mmCIF file of C-alpha atoms in Angstrom:
data_model
loop_
_atom_site.group_PDB
_atom_site.id
_atom_site.type_symbol
_atom_site.label_atom_id
_atom_site.label_comp_id
_atom_site.label_asym_id
_atom_site.label_seq_id
_atom_site.Cartn_x
_atom_site.Cartn_y
_atom_site.Cartn_z
ATOM 1 C CA UNK A 1 0.224 0.017 -0.116
ATOM 2 C CA UNK A 2 1.353 3.427 -0.991
ATOM 3 C CA UNK A 3 2.675 5.169 2.317
ATOM 4 C CA UNK A 4 0.391 7.940 1.934
ATOM 5 C CA UNK A 5 -2.696 5.869 1.413
ATOM 6 C CA UNK A 6 -1.607 3.886 4.307
ATOM 7 C CA UNK A 7 -1.285 6.954 6.613
ATOM 8 C CA UNK A 8 -4.612 8.214 5.532
ATOM 9 C CA UNK A 9 -6.382 4.819 6.620
ATOM 10 C CA UNK A 10 -4.507 4.934 9.807
ATOM 11 C CA UNK A 11 -5.812 8.210 10.598
ATOM 12 C CA UNK A 12 -9.349 7.506 9.305
ATOM 13 C CA UNK A 13 -10.041 3.960 9.706
ATOM 14 C CA UNK A 14 -13.340 3.962 8.578
ATOM 15 C CA UNK A 15 -11.887 4.649 5.031
ATOM 16 C CA UNK A 16 -10.555 1.331 4.988
ATOM 17 C CA UNK A 17 -13.932 0.281 2.903
ATOM 18 C CA UNK A 18 -12.784 2.969 0.334
ATOM 19 C CA UNK A 19 -9.392 1.705 -0.065
ATOM 20 C CA UNK A 20 -9.545 -0.019 -3.672
ATOM 21 C CA UNK A 21 -11.530 3.187 -4.928
ATOM 22 C CA UNK A 22 -8.963 5.476 -3.565
ATOM 23 C CA UNK A 23 -6.029 3.525 -5.544
ATOM 24 C CA UNK A 24 -8.263 3.407 -8.449
ATOM 25 C CA UNK A 25 -8.735 7.391 -8.191
ATOM 26 C CA UNK A 26 -4.997 7.715 -7.904
ATOM 27 C CA UNK A 27 -4.460 5.448 -10.858
ATOM 28 C CA UNK A 28 -6.834 7.275 -12.805
ATOM 29 C CA UNK A 29 -5.417 10.703 -12.052
ATOM 30 C CA UNK A 30 -1.585 9.618 -12.755
ATOM 31 C CA UNK A 31 -2.405 7.858 -15.758
ATOM 32 C CA UNK A 32 -4.235 11.276 -17.252
ATOM 33 C CA UNK A 33 -1.263 13.321 -16.128
ATOM 34 C CA UNK A 34 1.373 11.117 -17.331
ATOM 35 C CA UNK A 35 -0.290 11.340 -20.861
ATOM 36 C CA UNK A 36 -0.594 15.236 -20.661
ATOM 37 C CA UNK A 37 -4.129 15.451 -19.965
ATOM 38 C CA UNK A 38 -5.890 17.678 -17.587
ATOM 39 C CA UNK A 39 -8.240 17.575 -14.659
ATOM 40 C CA UNK A 40 -11.166 19.529 -14.336
ATOM 41 C CA UNK A 41 -13.292 19.994 -10.917
ATOM 42 C CA UNK A 42 -16.836 21.257 -10.056
ATOM 43 C CA UNK A 43 -19.173 21.093 -7.098
ATOM 44 C CA UNK A 44 -21.605 23.121 -5.248
ATOM 45 C CA UNK A 45 -21.241 25.133 -1.992
ATOM 46 C CA UNK A 46 -18.819 23.473 0.175
ATOM 47 C CA UNK A 47 -17.680 21.408 -2.457
ATOM 48 C CA UNK A 48 -17.093 24.362 -4.701
ATOM 49 C CA UNK A 49 -14.689 25.487 -2.042
ATOM 50 C CA UNK A 50 -13.149 22.025 -1.895
ATOM 51 C CA UNK A 51 -12.677 22.088 -5.758
ATOM 52 C CA UNK A 52 -10.771 25.440 -5.488
ATOM 53 C CA UNK A 53 -8.770 23.932 -2.595
ATOM 54 C CA UNK A 54 -7.941 20.783 -4.423
ATOM 55 C CA UNK A 55 -6.941 22.814 -7.553
ATOM 56 C CA UNK A 56 -4.805 25.005 -5.345
ATOM 57 C CA UNK A 57 -2.639 21.963 -4.152
ATOM 58 C CA UNK A 58 -1.978 20.900 -7.602
ATOM 59 C CA UNK A 59 -1.235 24.219 -9.172
ATOM 60 C CA UNK A 60 1.692 24.836 -7.088
ATOM 61 C CA UNK A 61 4.153 23.083 -4.682
ATOM 62 C CA UNK A 62 2.203 21.087 -1.926
ATOM 63 C CA UNK A 63 4.211 19.192 0.598
ATOM 64 C CA UNK A 64 7.378 19.825 -1.747
ATOM 65 C CA UNK A 65 8.911 22.675 -3.813
ATOM 66 C CA UNK A 66 8.633 22.262 -7.551
ATOM 67 C CA UNK A 67 11.278 24.074 -9.328
ATOM 68 C CA UNK A 68 10.892 24.616 -13.046
ATOM 69 C CA UNK A 69 13.306 22.707 -15.264
ATOM 70 C CA UNK A 70 16.823 23.743 -16.133
ATOM 71 C CA UNK A 71 16.284 24.716 -19.590
ATOM 72 C CA UNK A 72 13.464 26.951 -18.602
ATOM 73 C CA UNK A 73 15.484 28.554 -15.999
ATOM 74 C CA UNK A 74 18.183 29.283 -18.439
ATOM 75 C CA UNK A 75 15.785 31.276 -20.779
ATOM 76 C CA UNK A 76 14.000 32.954 -18.132
ATOM 77 C CA UNK A 77 16.799 33.863 -15.809
ATOM 78 C CA UNK A 78 17.079 32.898 -11.973
ATOM 79 C CA UNK A 79 15.103 36.010 -10.777
ATOM 80 C CA UNK A 80 11.954 35.036 -12.548
ATOM 81 C CA UNK A 81 12.524 31.304 -12.285
ATOM 82 C CA UNK A 82 12.909 31.317 -8.647
ATOM 83 C CA UNK A 83 9.139 32.733 -8.325
ATOM 84 C CA UNK A 84 7.845 29.788 -10.603
ATOM 85 C CA UNK A 85 6.893 26.370 -9.918
ATOM 86 C CA UNK A 86 6.070 23.044 -12.011
ATOM 87 C CA UNK A 87 2.219 22.470 -11.804
ATOM 88 C CA UNK A 88 -0.316 19.914 -12.737
ATOM 89 C CA UNK A 89 -2.660 21.092 -15.364
ATOM 90 C CA UNK A 90 -5.759 21.571 -13.590
ATOM 91 C CA UNK A 91 -9.131 23.916 -13.893
ATOM 92 C CA UNK A 92 -11.665 24.351 -11.138
ATOM 93 C CA UNK A 93 -14.881 25.053 -13.217
ATOM 94 C CA UNK A 94 -16.090 26.940 -10.004
ATOM 95 C CA UNK A 95 -13.749 29.873 -10.934
ATOM 96 C CA UNK A 96 -15.370 31.575 -13.984
ATOM 97 C CA UNK A 97 -17.562 33.940 -12.114
ATOM 98 C CA UNK A 98 -18.355 36.163 -15.214
ATOM 99 C CA UNK A 99 -19.394 33.426 -17.502
ATOM 100 C CA UNK A 100 -21.200 31.467 -14.630
ATOM 101 C CA UNK A 101 -23.444 34.274 -13.607
ATOM 102 C CA UNK A 102 -24.040 35.244 -17.250
ATOM 103 C CA UNK A 103 -24.935 31.633 -18.206
ATOM 104 C CA UNK A 104 -27.011 30.866 -15.101
ATOM 105 C CA UNK A 105 -28.990 34.116 -15.591
ATOM 106 C CA UNK A 106 -29.193 33.827 -19.457
ATOM 107 C CA UNK A 107 -29.469 30.157 -20.316
ATOM 108 C CA UNK A 108 -29.729 27.410 -17.412
ATOM 109 C CA UNK A 109 -28.398 27.060 -14.140
ATOM 110 C CA UNK A 110 -28.380 23.403 -14.460
ATOM 111 C CA UNK A 111 -26.056 23.280 -17.362
ATOM 112 C CA UNK A 112 -23.349 25.757 -16.204
ATOM 113 C CA UNK A 113 -20.829 23.202 -15.397
ATOM 114 C CA UNK A 114 -21.653 20.979 -18.354
ATOM 115 C CA UNK A 115 -21.122 23.979 -20.752
ATOM 116 C CA UNK A 116 -17.783 24.397 -19.386
ATOM 117 C CA UNK A 117 -17.038 20.677 -19.664
ATOM 118 C CA UNK A 118 -18.125 21.185 -23.336
ATOM 119 C CA UNK A 119 -15.732 24.049 -23.994
ATOM 120 C CA UNK A 120 -12.788 22.918 -22.108
ATOM 121 C CA UNK A 121 -12.749 19.014 -21.814
ATOM 122 C CA UNK A 122 -11.167 16.763 -24.290
ATOM 123 C CA UNK A 123 -10.835 12.933 -24.718
ATOM 124 C CA UNK A 124 -8.998 11.168 -21.772
ATOM 125 C CA UNK A 125 -9.225 14.286 -19.525
ATOM 126 C CA UNK A 126 -10.608 13.713 -16.077
ATOM 127 C CA UNK A 127 -13.602 15.393 -14.659
ATOM 128 C CA UNK A 128 -13.580 15.142 -10.743
ATOM 129 C CA UNK A 129 -17.088 15.816 -9.429
ATOM 130 C CA UNK A 130 -17.806 16.373 -5.767
ATOM 131 C CA UNK A 131 -21.190 16.185 -4.441
ATOM 132 C CA UNK A 132 -22.158 15.058 -0.849
ATOM 133 C CA UNK A 133 -25.499 13.719 -1.795
ATOM 134 C CA UNK A 134 -24.421 12.299 -5.250
ATOM 135 C CA UNK A 135 -27.352 13.999 -6.744
ATOM 136 C CA UNK A 136 -26.532 17.540 -7.540
ATOM 137 C CA UNK A 137 -28.206 18.270 -10.797
ATOM 138 C CA UNK A 138 -25.733 20.440 -12.379
ATOM 139 C CA UNK A 139 -22.770 18.128 -11.381
ATOM 140 C CA UNK A 140 -24.574 15.011 -12.793
ATOM 141 C CA UNK A 141 -25.338 16.592 -16.159
ATOM 142 C CA UNK A 142 -21.681 17.579 -16.262
ATOM 143 C CA UNK A 143 -20.673 14.198 -15.634
ATOM 144 C CA UNK A 144 -22.994 12.904 -18.067
ATOM 145 C CA UNK A 145 -21.693 15.143 -20.925
ATOM 146 C CA UNK A 146 -17.943 14.203 -19.673
ATOM 147 C CA UNK A 147 -18.677 10.806 -20.747
ATOM 148 C CA UNK A 148 -20.094 11.489 -24.019
ATOM 149 C CA UNK A 149 -17.103 13.621 -24.759
ATOM 150 C CA UNK A 150 -14.528 10.733 -23.834
ATOM 151 C CA UNK A 151 -13.741 12.263 -20.447
ATOM 152 C CA UNK A 152 -13.129 9.887 -17.574
ATOM 153 C CA UNK A 153 -15.244 10.772 -14.524
ATOM 154 C CA UNK A 154 -14.188 10.620 -10.751
ATOM 155 C CA UNK A 155 -16.734 11.106 -8.160
ATOM 156 C CA UNK A 156 -16.552 11.744 -4.421
ATOM 157 C CA UNK A 157 -19.569 11.506 -2.751
ATOM 158 C CA UNK A 158 -21.467 10.333 0.619
ATOM 159 C CA UNK A 159 -22.128 6.599 1.320
ATOM 160 C CA UNK A 160 -24.884 6.181 -1.256
ATOM 161 C CA UNK A 161 -23.032 7.488 -4.148
ATOM 162 C CA UNK A 162 -26.529 9.024 -5.645
ATOM 163 C CA UNK A 163 -26.857 9.450 -9.410
ATOM 164 C CA UNK A 164 -23.239 10.179 -9.765
ATOM 165 C CA UNK A 165 -21.941 6.537 -9.167
ATOM 166 C CA UNK A 166 -23.712 5.610 -12.412
ATOM 167 C CA UNK A 167 -21.671 8.320 -14.261
ATOM 168 C CA UNK A 168 -18.331 7.811 -12.688
ATOM 169 C CA UNK A 169 -15.584 5.642 -13.672
ATOM 170 C CA UNK A 170 -14.451 5.728 -10.119
ATOM 171 C CA UNK A 171 -16.911 6.742 -7.230
ATOM 172 C CA UNK A 172 -15.366 7.224 -3.887
ATOM 173 C CA UNK A 173 -18.170 6.706 -1.394
ATOM 174 C CA UNK A 174 -17.128 7.767 2.138
ATOM 175 C CA UNK A 175 -19.053 6.363 5.028
ATOM 176 C CA UNK A 176 -21.116 9.196 6.126
ATOM 177 C CA UNK A 177 -24.447 10.415 5.066
ATOM 178 C CA UNK A 178 -24.665 14.156 6.758
ATOM 179 C CA UNK A 179 -23.198 16.910 4.455
ATOM 180 C CA UNK A 180 -20.751 18.139 7.039
ATOM 181 C CA UNK A 181 -19.587 14.610 7.779
ATOM 182 C CA UNK A 182 -19.034 13.747 4.157
ATOM 183 C CA UNK A 183 -16.897 16.954 3.538
ATOM 184 C CA UNK A 184 -14.916 16.203 6.595
ATOM 185 C CA UNK A 185 -13.777 13.053 4.722
ATOM 186 C CA UNK A 186 -13.390 14.640 1.325
ATOM 187 C CA UNK A 187 -10.601 17.037 2.239
ATOM 188 C CA UNK A 188 -8.051 14.374 3.523
ATOM 189 C CA UNK A 189 -8.887 12.415 0.457
ATOM 190 C CA UNK A 190 -7.662 14.949 -2.078
ATOM 191 C CA UNK A 191 -5.036 15.692 0.152
ATOM 192 C CA UNK A 192 -3.874 12.279 0.113
ATOM 193 C CA UNK A 193 -4.396 12.069 -3.642
ATOM 194 C CA UNK A 194 -2.269 15.159 -4.227
ATOM 195 C CA UNK A 195 0.580 13.949 -2.162
ATOM 196 C CA UNK A 196 0.604 10.716 -3.964
ATOM 197 C CA UNK A 197 0.691 12.523 -7.131
ATOM 198 C CA UNK A 198 3.374 14.904 -6.049
ATOM 199 C CA UNK A 199 5.563 12.185 -4.707
ATOM 200 C CA UNK A 200 5.217 9.916 -7.919
ATOM 201 C CA UNK A 201 5.826 13.017 -10.502
ATOM 202 C CA UNK A 202 8.670 14.594 -8.208
ATOM 203 C CA UNK A 203 11.530 13.090 -10.402
ATOM 204 C CA UNK A 204 12.252 15.424 -13.203
ATOM 205 C CA UNK A 205 9.393 17.823 -12.763
ATOM 206 C CA UNK A 206 10.200 19.994 -15.730
ATOM 207 C CA UNK A 207 10.580 17.233 -18.215
ATOM 208 C CA UNK A 208 6.854 17.220 -18.471
ATOM 209 C CA UNK A 209 7.373 20.518 -20.415
ATOM 210 C CA UNK A 210 9.491 18.924 -22.863
ATOM 211 C CA UNK A 211 7.024 16.137 -23.578
ATOM 212 C CA UNK A 212 8.697 13.364 -21.705
ATOM 213 C CA UNK A 213 6.967 10.669 -19.614
ATOM 214 C CA UNK A 214 7.501 10.950 -15.955
ATOM 215 C CA UNK A 215 7.720 8.136 -13.679
ATOM 216 C CA UNK A 216 4.464 7.409 -11.656
#
């Protein structure tokens, strides 16, 4: 078992039942990033905040620094290079406030995330959807569209999985029903996945920018 995953389950023993899905979630994300694909994230309310939070852990160094590669440092100069870090390609769909408010007002609130998946998603990208109930209408529609566009879907939900479990390639159903309790599990889960990814891709961070395959 990966050390970070073992640490997570040691701190949250009730997540033992999620072990296989946690490993599958990591494999899904690692495969996407190895192949230069991106991660899209969405959710509502606290899950929107979690989407932004998770993106933040991947768009900069999390547990470890991520210096940009030597060839970029040479081109940019050390002063600029020192202020940059290698990052995973991640887009929180919750962050498009001008688009979202216009689309919700002018077109359809239920389709707001799906519209962004239509615009930004490409085959073999990953859409991670967070919903404590698994039934959030706008998130479910986004997941449905993602499947038709050839994206893979990772869902983080409560115990039932709701409707999302039927649209997800991997569904992590945490052992809780109430919204705050579900969210209390989601945060350490995406932290664990972020740590696993950071460790796996830590070798030769910057080679990604030259198209090389990283070890993961």
